Short mmCIF file of N, CA, C and O in Angstrom, two decimals:
data_model
loop_
_atom_site.label_atom_id
_atom_site.label_comp_id
_atom_site.label_asym_id
_atom_site.label_seq_id
_atom_site.Cartn_x
_atom_site.Cartn_y
_atom_site.Cartn_z
N UNK G 1374 194.82 228.68 227.19
CA UNK G 1374 195.65 228.02 226.20
C UNK G 1374 194.84 227.57 225.04
O UNK G 1374 193.73 227.03 225.30
N UNK G 1375 195.33 227.69 223.82
CA UNK G 1375 194.60 226.96 222.82
C UNK G 1375 195.10 225.55 222.67
O UNK G 1375 196.18 225.21 223.40
N UNK G 1376 194.63 224.72 221.88
CA UNK G 1376 195.02 223.29 221.80
C UNK G 1376 196.44 223.12 221.46
O UNK G 1376 197.13 222.28 222.06
N UNK G 1377 196.89 223.84 220.50
CA UNK G 1377 198.30 223.68 220.04
C UNK G 1377 199.33 224.02 221.06
O UNK G 1377 200.25 223.34 221.33
N UNK G 1378 199.01 225.11 221.74
CA UNK G 1378 199.91 225.58 222.80
C UNK G 1378 199.84 224.50 224.03
O UNK G 1378 200.87 224.29 224.59
N UNK G 1379 198.64 224.15 224.33
CA UNK G 1379 198.53 223.34 225.47
C UNK G 1379 199.24 221.91 225.34
O UNK G 1379 199.86 221.37 226.18
N UNK G 1380 199.27 221.53 223.99
CA UNK G 1380 199.97 220.21 223.61
C UNK G 1380 201.48 220.34 223.84
O UNK G 1380 202.19 219.28 224.01
N UNK G 1381 201.97 221.55 223.81
CA UNK G 1381 203.44 221.75 223.93
C UNK G 1381 203.97 221.82 225.35
O UNK G 1381 205.11 221.67 225.67
N UNK G 1382 203.00 222.12 226.22
CA UNK G 1382 203.42 222.38 227.66
C UNK G 1382 204.15 221.16 228.28
O UNK G 1382 203.65 220.04 228.15
N UNK G 1383 205.26 221.31 228.76
CA UNK G 1383 206.11 220.28 229.31
C UNK G 1383 207.03 219.50 228.33
O UNK G 1383 207.86 218.81 228.79
N UNK G 1384 206.88 219.87 227.02
CA UNK G 1384 207.72 219.23 226.07
C UNK G 1384 208.73 220.17 225.45
O UNK G 1384 209.64 219.67 224.72
N UNK G 1385 208.72 221.39 225.91
CA UNK G 1385 209.65 222.37 225.31
C UNK G 1385 210.99 222.41 225.98
O UNK G 1385 211.03 222.03 227.16
N UNK G 1386 212.09 222.68 225.27
CA UNK G 1386 213.43 222.74 225.83
C UNK G 1386 214.02 224.07 225.41
O UNK G 1386 213.65 224.67 224.43
N UNK G 1387 215.00 224.56 226.12
CA UNK G 1387 215.58 225.81 225.80
C UNK G 1387 217.15 225.58 225.60
O UNK G 1387 217.79 225.06 226.54
N UNK G 1388 217.65 226.09 224.47
CA UNK G 1388 219.11 226.11 224.23
C UNK G 1388 219.26 227.53 223.58
O UNK G 1388 218.83 227.78 222.45
N UNK G 1389 219.88 228.42 224.38
CA UNK G 1389 219.92 229.78 223.96
C UNK G 1389 221.26 230.49 224.24
O UNK G 1389 221.93 230.07 225.14
N UNK G 1390 221.54 231.53 223.51
CA UNK G 1390 222.69 232.31 223.79
C UNK G 1390 222.48 233.15 225.10
O UNK G 1390 223.31 233.33 225.88
N UNK G 1391 221.32 233.74 225.25
CA UNK G 1391 220.97 234.66 226.29
C UNK G 1391 219.72 234.13 227.09
O UNK G 1391 218.66 233.97 226.56
N UNK G 1392 219.99 233.92 228.38
CA UNK G 1392 218.92 233.46 229.29
C UNK G 1392 218.38 234.78 229.98
O UNK G 1392 219.07 235.59 230.48
N UNK G 1393 217.00 234.92 229.95
CA UNK G 1393 216.35 236.17 230.49
C UNK G 1393 215.23 235.74 231.46
O UNK G 1393 214.91 234.50 231.60
N UNK G 1394 214.66 236.75 232.19
CA UNK G 1394 213.66 236.50 233.09
C UNK G 1394 212.45 235.68 232.58
O UNK G 1394 211.76 234.92 233.18
N UNK G 1395 212.14 235.98 231.27
CA UNK G 1395 210.97 235.30 230.59
C UNK G 1395 211.13 233.81 230.56
O UNK G 1395 210.23 233.04 230.73
N UNK G 1396 212.35 233.42 230.37
CA UNK G 1396 212.68 231.91 230.24
C UNK G 1396 212.50 231.27 231.59
O UNK G 1396 212.00 230.22 231.81
N UNK G 1397 212.96 232.02 232.66
CA UNK G 1397 212.87 231.60 234.05
C UNK G 1397 211.38 231.31 234.33
O UNK G 1397 210.96 230.27 234.90
N UNK G 1398 210.44 232.20 233.87
CA UNK G 1398 209.04 232.07 234.08
C UNK G 1398 208.43 230.87 233.41
O UNK G 1398 207.62 230.09 233.96
N UNK G 1399 208.96 230.57 232.20
CA UNK G 1399 208.49 229.45 231.47
C UNK G 1399 208.98 228.13 232.19
O UNK G 1399 208.15 227.16 232.22
N UNK G 1400 210.11 228.11 232.67
CA UNK G 1400 210.58 226.89 233.38
C UNK G 1400 209.79 226.74 234.68
O UNK G 1400 209.27 225.65 235.01
N UNK G 1401 209.56 227.75 235.46
CA UNK G 1401 208.93 227.72 236.66
C UNK G 1401 207.45 227.29 236.54
O UNK G 1401 206.86 226.63 237.38
N UNK G 1402 206.82 227.71 235.42
CA UNK G 1402 205.46 227.32 235.17
C UNK G 1402 205.29 225.92 234.69
O UNK G 1402 204.19 225.36 234.66
N UNK G 1403 206.35 225.24 234.30
CA UNK G 1403 206.26 223.86 233.87
C UNK G 1403 206.20 223.72 232.37
O UNK G 1403 206.11 222.67 231.81
N UNK G 1404 206.03 224.87 231.64
CA UNK G 1404 206.01 224.88 230.19
C UNK G 1404 207.25 224.36 229.54
O UNK G 1404 207.19 223.66 228.50
N UNK G 1405 208.40 224.58 230.17
CA UNK G 1405 209.69 224.25 229.67
C UNK G 1405 210.19 223.21 230.65
O UNK G 1405 210.40 223.52 231.82
N UNK G 1406 210.57 221.96 230.15
CA UNK G 1406 211.15 220.98 231.04
C UNK G 1406 212.41 220.49 230.39
O UNK G 1406 213.30 219.94 231.14
N UNK G 1407 212.56 220.53 229.07
CA UNK G 1407 213.79 219.89 228.45
C UNK G 1407 213.90 218.45 228.51
O UNK G 1407 214.93 217.95 228.12
N UNK G 1408 212.87 217.82 228.88
CA UNK G 1408 212.96 216.32 228.93
C UNK G 1408 213.10 215.57 227.71
O UNK G 1408 213.54 214.46 227.74
N UNK G 1409 212.82 216.25 226.55
CA UNK G 1409 213.02 215.60 225.22
C UNK G 1409 214.27 216.00 224.47
O UNK G 1409 214.49 215.60 223.43
N UNK G 1410 215.04 216.94 225.16
CA UNK G 1410 216.22 217.44 224.50
C UNK G 1410 217.22 216.37 224.12
O UNK G 1410 217.40 215.37 224.96
N UNK G 1411 217.95 216.53 223.06
CA UNK G 1411 219.00 215.53 222.59
C UNK G 1411 220.19 215.70 223.41
O UNK G 1411 220.87 214.78 223.74
N UNK G 1412 220.49 216.97 223.77
CA UNK G 1412 221.69 217.31 224.64
C UNK G 1412 221.19 218.08 225.78
O UNK G 1412 220.17 218.68 225.73
N UNK G 1413 221.99 218.07 226.87
CA UNK G 1413 221.65 218.83 228.11
C UNK G 1413 220.20 218.52 228.52
O UNK G 1413 219.51 219.46 228.87
N UNK G 1414 219.80 217.32 228.42
CA UNK G 1414 218.43 216.89 228.75
C UNK G 1414 218.00 217.30 230.16
O UNK G 1414 218.73 217.14 231.11
N UNK G 1415 216.87 217.88 230.20
CA UNK G 1415 216.30 218.42 231.50
C UNK G 1415 216.82 219.72 231.98
O UNK G 1415 216.68 220.12 233.11
N UNK G 1416 217.69 220.35 231.14
CA UNK G 1416 218.31 221.58 231.50
C UNK G 1416 218.15 222.65 230.53
O UNK G 1416 218.06 222.43 229.30
N UNK G 1417 218.22 223.94 231.00
CA UNK G 1417 218.21 225.06 230.05
C UNK G 1417 219.74 225.28 229.83
O UNK G 1417 220.49 225.46 230.79
N UNK G 1418 220.10 225.34 228.56
CA UNK G 1418 221.49 225.60 228.31
C UNK G 1418 221.64 227.06 227.72
O UNK G 1418 220.83 227.43 226.86
N UNK G 1419 222.66 227.71 228.22
CA UNK G 1419 222.89 229.11 227.73
C UNK G 1419 224.33 229.53 227.87
O UNK G 1419 225.19 228.75 228.54
N UNK G 1420 224.72 230.61 227.24
CA UNK G 1420 226.00 231.15 227.35
C UNK G 1420 226.08 232.23 228.35
O UNK G 1420 227.12 232.27 229.09
N UNK G 1421 225.17 233.04 228.46
CA UNK G 1421 225.05 234.07 229.50
C UNK G 1421 223.59 234.46 229.84
O UNK G 1421 222.77 234.13 229.17
N UNK G 1422 223.54 235.25 230.96
CA UNK G 1422 222.21 235.68 231.43
C UNK G 1422 222.20 237.15 231.58
O UNK G 1422 223.26 237.72 232.03
N UNK G 1423 221.01 237.79 231.37
CA UNK G 1423 220.85 239.19 231.69
C UNK G 1423 219.46 239.44 232.12
O UNK G 1423 218.51 239.06 231.39
N UNK G 1424 219.33 240.02 233.28
CA UNK G 1424 217.96 240.26 233.77
C UNK G 1424 218.02 240.75 235.19
O UNK G 1424 218.87 241.41 235.55
N UNK G 1425 216.92 240.37 235.91
CA UNK G 1425 216.78 240.92 237.24
C UNK G 1425 217.66 240.12 238.27
O UNK G 1425 218.19 239.09 237.96
N UNK G 1426 217.60 240.67 239.50
CA UNK G 1426 218.26 239.99 240.60
C UNK G 1426 217.67 238.59 240.86
O UNK G 1426 218.33 237.67 241.29
N UNK G 1427 216.37 238.55 240.74
CA UNK G 1427 215.66 237.25 240.81
C UNK G 1427 216.17 236.22 239.81
O UNK G 1427 216.31 235.02 240.27
N UNK G 1428 216.51 236.64 238.71
CA UNK G 1428 216.95 235.62 237.65
C UNK G 1428 218.41 235.16 238.08
O UNK G 1428 218.60 233.95 238.13
N UNK G 1429 219.27 236.02 238.58
CA UNK G 1429 220.59 235.65 238.92
C UNK G 1429 220.52 234.73 240.17
O UNK G 1429 221.31 233.81 240.30
N UNK G 1430 219.62 234.98 241.11
CA UNK G 1430 219.42 234.15 242.33
C UNK G 1430 218.85 232.75 241.79
O UNK G 1430 219.31 231.67 242.38
N UNK G 1431 218.01 232.76 240.89
CA UNK G 1431 217.41 231.47 240.34
C UNK G 1431 218.42 230.64 239.71
O UNK G 1431 218.46 229.46 239.80
N UNK G 1432 219.37 231.25 238.94
CA UNK G 1432 220.47 230.55 238.28
C UNK G 1432 221.46 229.97 239.21
O UNK G 1432 221.95 228.81 238.98
N UNK G 1433 221.77 230.62 240.31
CA UNK G 1433 222.87 230.25 241.23
C UNK G 1433 222.60 228.75 241.76
O UNK G 1433 221.51 228.56 242.41
N UNK G 1434 223.47 227.92 241.52
CA UNK G 1434 223.33 226.56 241.98
C UNK G 1434 222.13 225.75 241.57
O UNK G 1434 221.64 224.88 242.23
N UNK G 1435 221.51 226.22 240.39
CA UNK G 1435 220.30 225.62 239.91
C UNK G 1435 220.75 224.47 238.95
O UNK G 1435 221.23 224.77 237.92
N UNK G 1436 220.36 223.19 239.26
CA UNK G 1436 220.78 222.11 238.40
C UNK G 1436 220.00 222.12 237.04
O UNK G 1436 220.41 221.38 236.16
N UNK G 1437 218.96 222.91 236.93
CA UNK G 1437 218.14 222.94 235.78
C UNK G 1437 218.75 223.94 234.71
O UNK G 1437 218.31 224.02 233.66
N UNK G 1438 219.82 224.64 235.11
CA UNK G 1438 220.51 225.60 234.22
C UNK G 1438 221.92 225.16 234.04
O UNK G 1438 222.68 224.85 234.95
N UNK G 1439 222.35 225.13 232.76
CA UNK G 1439 223.71 224.82 232.40
C UNK G 1439 224.33 225.87 231.64
O UNK G 1439 223.84 226.29 230.50
N UNK G 1440 225.41 226.54 232.15
CA UNK G 1440 226.16 227.51 231.38
C UNK G 1440 227.24 226.90 230.50
O UNK G 1440 228.01 226.09 231.05
N UNK G 1441 227.17 227.12 229.19
CA UNK G 1441 228.14 226.59 228.31
C UNK G 1441 229.01 227.57 227.67
O UNK G 1441 228.67 228.70 227.45
N UNK G 1442 230.25 227.27 227.33
CA UNK G 1442 231.17 228.22 226.58
C UNK G 1442 230.38 228.58 225.28
O UNK G 1442 229.68 227.70 224.65
N UNK G 1443 230.56 229.74 224.73
CA UNK G 1443 229.89 230.20 223.61
C UNK G 1443 230.25 229.31 222.34
O UNK G 1443 229.44 229.14 221.42
N UNK G 1444 231.48 228.82 222.31
CA UNK G 1444 231.82 228.00 221.12
C UNK G 1444 231.10 226.62 221.14
O UNK G 1444 231.16 225.90 220.13
N UNK G 1445 230.47 226.19 222.22
CA UNK G 1445 229.59 225.06 222.26
C UNK G 1445 228.23 225.35 222.09
O UNK G 1445 227.47 224.90 221.12
N UNK G 1446 227.75 226.36 222.85
CA UNK G 1446 226.30 226.77 222.86
C UNK G 1446 225.95 227.25 221.53
O UNK G 1446 224.85 226.90 220.99
N UNK G 1447 226.67 228.06 220.88
CA UNK G 1447 226.41 228.73 219.59
C UNK G 1447 226.86 228.01 218.33
O UNK G 1447 226.75 228.45 217.23
N UNK G 1448 227.49 226.80 218.63
CA UNK G 1448 228.03 226.05 217.44
C UNK G 1448 226.88 225.48 216.59
O UNK G 1448 226.11 224.69 217.14
N UNK G 1449 226.85 225.88 215.33
CA UNK G 1449 225.83 225.33 214.45
C UNK G 1449 225.75 223.82 214.41
O UNK G 1449 224.69 223.22 214.30
N UNK G 1450 226.96 223.12 214.50
CA UNK G 1450 226.90 221.62 214.59
C UNK G 1450 226.25 221.10 215.84
O UNK G 1450 225.59 220.06 215.85
N UNK G 1451 226.39 221.81 216.92
CA UNK G 1451 225.77 221.40 218.23
C UNK G 1451 224.26 221.69 218.05
O UNK G 1451 223.42 220.83 218.43
N UNK G 1452 223.84 222.81 217.60
CA UNK G 1452 222.43 223.17 217.41
C UNK G 1452 221.80 222.13 216.56
O UNK G 1452 220.66 221.74 216.78
N UNK G 1453 222.49 221.67 215.43
CA UNK G 1453 221.90 220.78 214.47
C UNK G 1453 221.67 219.36 215.07
O UNK G 1453 220.86 218.60 214.48
N UNK G 1454 222.24 219.08 216.25
CA UNK G 1454 221.93 217.78 216.94
C UNK G 1454 220.59 217.69 217.51
O UNK G 1454 220.04 216.54 217.70
N UNK G 1455 219.86 218.84 217.65
CA UNK G 1455 218.56 218.83 218.29
C UNK G 1455 217.57 218.43 217.26
O UNK G 1455 217.52 218.98 216.06
N UNK G 1456 216.57 217.60 217.55
CA UNK G 1456 215.46 217.34 216.71
C UNK G 1456 214.37 218.49 216.84
O UNK G 1456 214.14 218.88 218.02
N UNK G 1457 213.78 218.83 215.76
CA UNK G 1457 212.73 219.85 215.75
C UNK G 1457 213.13 221.14 216.42
O UNK G 1457 212.32 221.78 217.18
N UNK G 1458 214.37 221.58 216.29
CA UNK G 1458 214.88 222.83 216.85
C UNK G 1458 214.19 223.95 216.18
O UNK G 1458 214.14 224.08 214.99
N UNK G 1459 213.78 224.96 216.83
CA UNK G 1459 213.18 226.24 216.36
C UNK G 1459 213.98 227.40 216.79
O UNK G 1459 214.09 227.64 218.05
N UNK G 1460 214.68 228.02 215.86
CA UNK G 1460 215.50 229.14 216.26
C UNK G 1460 214.65 230.44 216.17
O UNK G 1460 214.12 230.70 215.10
N UNK G 1461 214.60 231.18 217.27
CA UNK G 1461 213.82 232.34 217.31
C UNK G 1461 214.80 233.53 217.59
O UNK G 1461 215.48 233.56 218.63
N UNK G 1462 214.88 234.41 216.69
CA UNK G 1462 215.83 235.54 216.82
C UNK G 1462 215.13 236.84 216.89
O UNK G 1462 214.06 237.02 216.24
N UNK G 1463 215.68 237.77 217.66
CA UNK G 1463 215.18 239.12 217.86
C UNK G 1463 215.56 239.96 216.65
O UNK G 1463 216.70 239.90 216.18
N UNK G 1464 214.76 240.78 216.19
CA UNK G 1464 215.13 241.81 215.16
C UNK G 1464 214.38 243.18 215.47
O UNK G 1464 213.38 243.16 216.13
N UNK G 1465 214.83 244.23 214.95
CA UNK G 1465 214.40 245.54 215.25
C UNK G 1465 213.51 246.08 214.21
O UNK G 1465 212.52 246.80 214.44
N UNK G 1466 213.77 245.77 212.95
CA UNK G 1466 212.98 246.33 211.79
C UNK G 1466 212.86 245.30 210.65
O UNK G 1466 213.83 244.49 210.48
N UNK G 1467 211.76 245.26 209.95
CA UNK G 1467 211.62 244.35 208.81
C UNK G 1467 211.05 245.26 207.66
O UNK G 1467 210.14 246.03 207.93
N UNK G 1468 211.67 245.16 206.56
CA UNK G 1468 211.24 246.02 205.38
C UNK G 1468 210.18 245.30 204.64
O UNK G 1468 209.79 244.10 205.02
N UNK G 1469 209.59 245.85 203.57
CA UNK G 1469 208.51 245.27 202.83
C UNK G 1469 208.92 243.98 202.02
O UNK G 1469 208.13 243.28 201.61
N UNK G 1470 210.28 243.81 201.95
CA UNK G 1470 210.64 242.58 201.30
C UNK G 1470 210.99 241.46 202.31
O UNK G 1470 211.36 240.32 201.99
N UNK G 1471 210.81 241.72 203.59
CA UNK G 1471 211.02 240.79 204.62
C UNK G 1471 212.46 240.73 205.18
O UNK G 1471 212.85 239.88 205.96
N UNK G 1472 213.31 241.69 204.73
CA UNK G 1472 214.62 241.75 205.21
C UNK G 1472 214.70 242.29 206.66
O UNK G 1472 213.96 243.20 206.95
N UNK G 1473 215.48 241.76 207.51
CA UNK G 1473 215.46 242.06 208.89
C UNK G 1473 216.75 242.83 209.19
O UNK G 1473 217.89 242.52 208.82
N UNK G 1474 216.51 243.94 210.00
CA UNK G 1474 217.62 244.69 210.57
C UNK G 1474 217.71 244.42 212.10
O UNK G 1474 216.85 244.89 212.75
N UNK G 1475 218.73 243.69 212.48
CA UNK G 1475 218.78 243.30 213.93
C UNK G 1475 219.70 244.13 214.72
O UNK G 1475 219.74 243.98 215.95
N UNK G 1476 220.46 245.02 214.10
CA UNK G 1476 221.47 245.75 214.92
C UNK G 1476 221.10 247.22 215.15
O UNK G 1476 221.61 247.82 216.08
N UNK G 1477 220.14 247.81 214.42
CA UNK G 1477 219.86 249.19 214.50
C UNK G 1477 218.37 249.51 214.25
O UNK G 1477 217.69 248.76 213.58
N UNK G 1478 217.93 250.69 214.64
CA UNK G 1478 216.74 251.21 214.27
C UNK G 1478 217.13 252.56 213.49
O UNK G 1478 217.54 253.50 214.14
N UNK G 1479 216.91 252.47 212.18
CA UNK G 1479 217.39 253.65 211.41
C UNK G 1479 218.90 253.78 211.53
O UNK G 1479 219.53 252.78 211.34
N UNK G 1480 219.37 254.83 211.94
CA UNK G 1480 220.80 255.12 212.07
C UNK G 1480 221.23 254.92 213.51
O UNK G 1480 222.40 255.13 213.85
N UNK G 1481 220.28 254.54 214.43
CA UNK G 1481 220.68 254.37 215.86
C UNK G 1481 221.03 252.92 216.12
O UNK G 1481 220.23 251.94 216.12
N UNK G 1482 222.32 252.67 216.51
CA UNK G 1482 222.79 251.38 216.79
C UNK G 1482 222.25 250.95 218.14
O UNK G 1482 222.26 251.56 219.12
N UNK G 1483 221.63 249.64 218.16
CA UNK G 1483 220.98 249.15 219.38
C UNK G 1483 221.71 247.87 219.94
O UNK G 1483 221.83 247.76 221.12
N UNK G 1484 222.06 247.05 219.07
CA UNK G 1484 222.55 245.74 219.53
C UNK G 1484 223.43 245.10 218.38
O UNK G 1484 223.68 245.73 217.41
N UNK G 1485 223.94 243.95 218.67
CA UNK G 1485 224.71 243.26 217.68
C UNK G 1485 223.98 241.96 217.21
O UNK G 1485 222.96 241.51 217.82
N UNK G 1486 224.37 241.35 216.19
CA UNK G 1486 223.74 240.22 215.71
C UNK G 1486 223.86 238.97 216.66
O UNK G 1486 223.05 238.18 216.73
N UNK G 1487 224.96 238.91 217.30
CA UNK G 1487 225.15 237.84 218.27
C UNK G 1487 225.24 236.49 217.60
O UNK G 1487 225.79 236.31 216.53
N UNK G 1488 224.65 235.47 218.09
CA UNK G 1488 224.55 234.16 217.55
C UNK G 1488 223.49 233.81 216.58
O UNK G 1488 223.25 232.68 216.23
N UNK G 1489 222.84 234.91 216.09
CA UNK G 1489 221.73 234.70 215.14
C UNK G 1489 222.08 233.80 214.01
O UNK G 1489 221.31 232.88 213.76
N UNK G 1490 223.14 234.06 213.29
CA UNK G 1490 223.45 233.21 212.19
C UNK G 1490 223.86 231.81 212.52
O UNK G 1490 223.52 230.90 211.90
N UNK G 1491 224.44 231.76 213.66
CA UNK G 1491 224.83 230.35 214.15
C UNK G 1491 223.70 229.50 214.43
O UNK G 1491 223.60 228.31 214.00
N UNK G 1492 222.66 230.05 215.13
CA UNK G 1492 221.37 229.29 215.44
C UNK G 1492 220.51 228.95 214.19
O UNK G 1492 219.99 227.90 214.06
N UNK G 1493 220.51 229.99 213.24
CA UNK G 1493 219.82 229.71 212.00
C UNK G 1493 220.49 228.59 211.16
O UNK G 1493 219.85 227.64 210.71
N UNK G 1494 221.80 228.67 211.09
CA UNK G 1494 222.55 227.66 210.42
C UNK G 1494 222.38 226.30 210.98
O UNK G 1494 222.14 225.33 210.35
N UNK G 1495 222.42 226.22 212.34
CA UNK G 1495 222.18 224.92 213.02
C UNK G 1495 220.83 224.41 212.82
O UNK G 1495 220.58 223.20 212.59
N UNK G 1496 219.77 225.30 212.90
CA UNK G 1496 218.39 224.90 212.68
C UNK G 1496 218.13 224.36 211.30
O UNK G 1496 217.48 223.38 211.06
N UNK G 1497 218.80 225.07 210.26
CA UNK G 1497 218.63 224.61 208.90
C UNK G 1497 219.21 223.20 208.69
O UNK G 1497 218.68 222.35 208.04
N UNK G 1498 220.39 223.00 209.33
CA UNK G 1498 220.98 221.59 209.21
C UNK G 1498 220.37 220.62 209.95
O UNK G 1498 220.56 219.40 209.76
N UNK G 1499 219.55 220.94 211.04
CA UNK G 1499 219.03 220.01 211.98
C UNK G 1499 217.85 219.19 211.42
O UNK G 1499 217.38 219.38 210.28
N UNK G 1500 217.43 218.24 212.26
CA UNK G 1500 216.25 217.31 211.85
C UNK G 1500 214.97 218.02 212.16
O UNK G 1500 214.65 218.13 213.34
N UNK G 1501 214.21 218.39 211.17
CA UNK G 1501 212.87 218.99 211.34
C UNK G 1501 212.87 220.34 211.89
O UNK G 1501 211.91 220.80 212.55
N UNK G 1502 214.00 221.00 211.81
CA UNK G 1502 214.14 222.40 212.46
C UNK G 1502 213.43 223.41 211.74
O UNK G 1502 213.08 223.37 210.52
N UNK G 1503 213.13 224.53 212.41
CA UNK G 1503 212.50 225.72 211.86
C UNK G 1503 213.18 226.98 212.34
O UNK G 1503 213.86 226.87 213.42
N UNK G 1504 213.01 228.08 211.75
CA UNK G 1504 213.54 229.36 212.31
C UNK G 1504 212.61 230.43 211.90
O UNK G 1504 211.83 230.40 211.06
N UNK G 1505 212.70 231.50 212.64
CA UNK G 1505 211.91 232.76 212.50
C UNK G 1505 212.53 233.88 213.25
O UNK G 1505 213.39 233.72 214.12
N UNK G 1506 212.05 235.11 212.95
CA UNK G 1506 212.49 236.31 213.61
C UNK G 1506 211.28 236.85 214.44
O UNK G 1506 210.16 236.66 213.98
N UNK G 1507 211.59 237.42 215.45
CA UNK G 1507 210.61 238.07 216.26
C UNK G 1507 210.71 239.65 216.01
O UNK G 1507 211.83 240.12 216.25
N UNK G 1508 209.76 240.29 215.59
CA UNK G 1508 209.73 241.62 215.19
C UNK G 1508 209.26 242.48 216.33
O UNK G 1508 208.17 242.29 216.90
N UNK G 1509 210.03 243.49 216.64
CA UNK G 1509 209.58 244.47 217.69
C UNK G 1509 209.50 245.81 217.06
O UNK G 1509 210.48 246.41 216.59
N UNK G 1510 208.22 246.27 216.93
CA UNK G 1510 208.03 247.63 216.32
C UNK G 1510 207.68 248.60 217.31
O UNK G 1510 206.92 248.42 218.30
N UNK G 1511 208.22 249.86 217.09
CA UNK G 1511 207.95 250.93 217.99
C UNK G 1511 206.63 251.46 217.91
O UNK G 1511 205.96 251.52 216.83
N UNK G 1512 206.00 251.84 219.01
CA UNK G 1512 204.67 252.48 219.02
C UNK G 1512 204.77 254.04 219.18
O UNK G 1512 205.83 254.47 219.61
N UNK G 1513 203.81 254.71 218.82
CA UNK G 1513 203.84 256.17 218.88
C UNK G 1513 204.09 256.70 220.36
O UNK G 1513 204.70 257.74 220.44
N UNK G 1514 203.65 255.90 221.37
CA UNK G 1514 203.85 256.43 222.66
C UNK G 1514 205.16 256.04 223.32
O UNK G 1514 205.53 256.23 224.50
N UNK G 1515 206.08 255.49 222.47
CA UNK G 1515 207.43 255.12 222.82
C UNK G 1515 207.61 253.73 223.36
O UNK G 1515 208.68 253.28 223.57
N UNK G 1516 206.51 252.98 223.48
CA UNK G 1516 206.53 251.56 223.85
C UNK G 1516 206.92 250.72 222.64
O UNK G 1516 207.21 251.17 221.55
N UNK G 1517 206.77 249.37 222.88
CA UNK G 1517 207.09 248.46 221.80
C UNK G 1517 205.91 247.39 221.73
O UNK G 1517 205.33 247.02 222.72
N UNK G 1518 205.75 246.92 220.51
CA UNK G 1518 204.83 245.78 220.42
C UNK G 1518 205.61 244.63 219.68
O UNK G 1518 206.56 244.90 219.00
N UNK G 1519 205.08 243.42 219.84
CA UNK G 1519 205.80 242.29 219.22
C UNK G 1519 204.80 241.57 218.37
O UNK G 1519 203.69 241.31 218.73
N UNK G 1520 205.25 241.04 217.21
CA UNK G 1520 204.50 240.23 216.40
C UNK G 1520 205.38 239.36 215.61
O UNK G 1520 206.55 239.68 215.36
N UNK G 1521 204.98 238.13 215.18
CA UNK G 1521 205.81 237.23 214.39
C UNK G 1521 206.06 237.87 212.94
O UNK G 1521 205.11 238.43 212.39
N UNK G 1522 207.26 237.66 212.43
CA UNK G 1522 207.55 238.17 211.13
C UNK G 1522 207.82 236.95 210.23
O UNK G 1522 208.27 235.98 210.66
#
């Protein structure tokens, strides 16, 4: 850990549209506790989950996970209630002007925008909030790499 990352351990909270295995790992490691969250304190709040059988087993009857209706979880007014909220959204391509394409790679449709705009709107309206996109670029061998955009 570098100093900045180490200082965040135990202070992070999760409020997300999609809960995945990687978030489960962050909670189990103690990096995410949600103890400073304005809402759903001490819990990971999400609308749905997608991942491994281990993830679904971990979610089942877990008091640290709260499933919310999408109209609450993705509501920009709800997101804006959080102090220092950082909206991190996935994207597939970024052009030289910084424009992000989150639904397709070229002409190949991959995903939908989902709650991206909702979380950015909430982050912008919130107290001390930030937002950014996570760029996934294809490698020649067919794999993917990730870097901040």
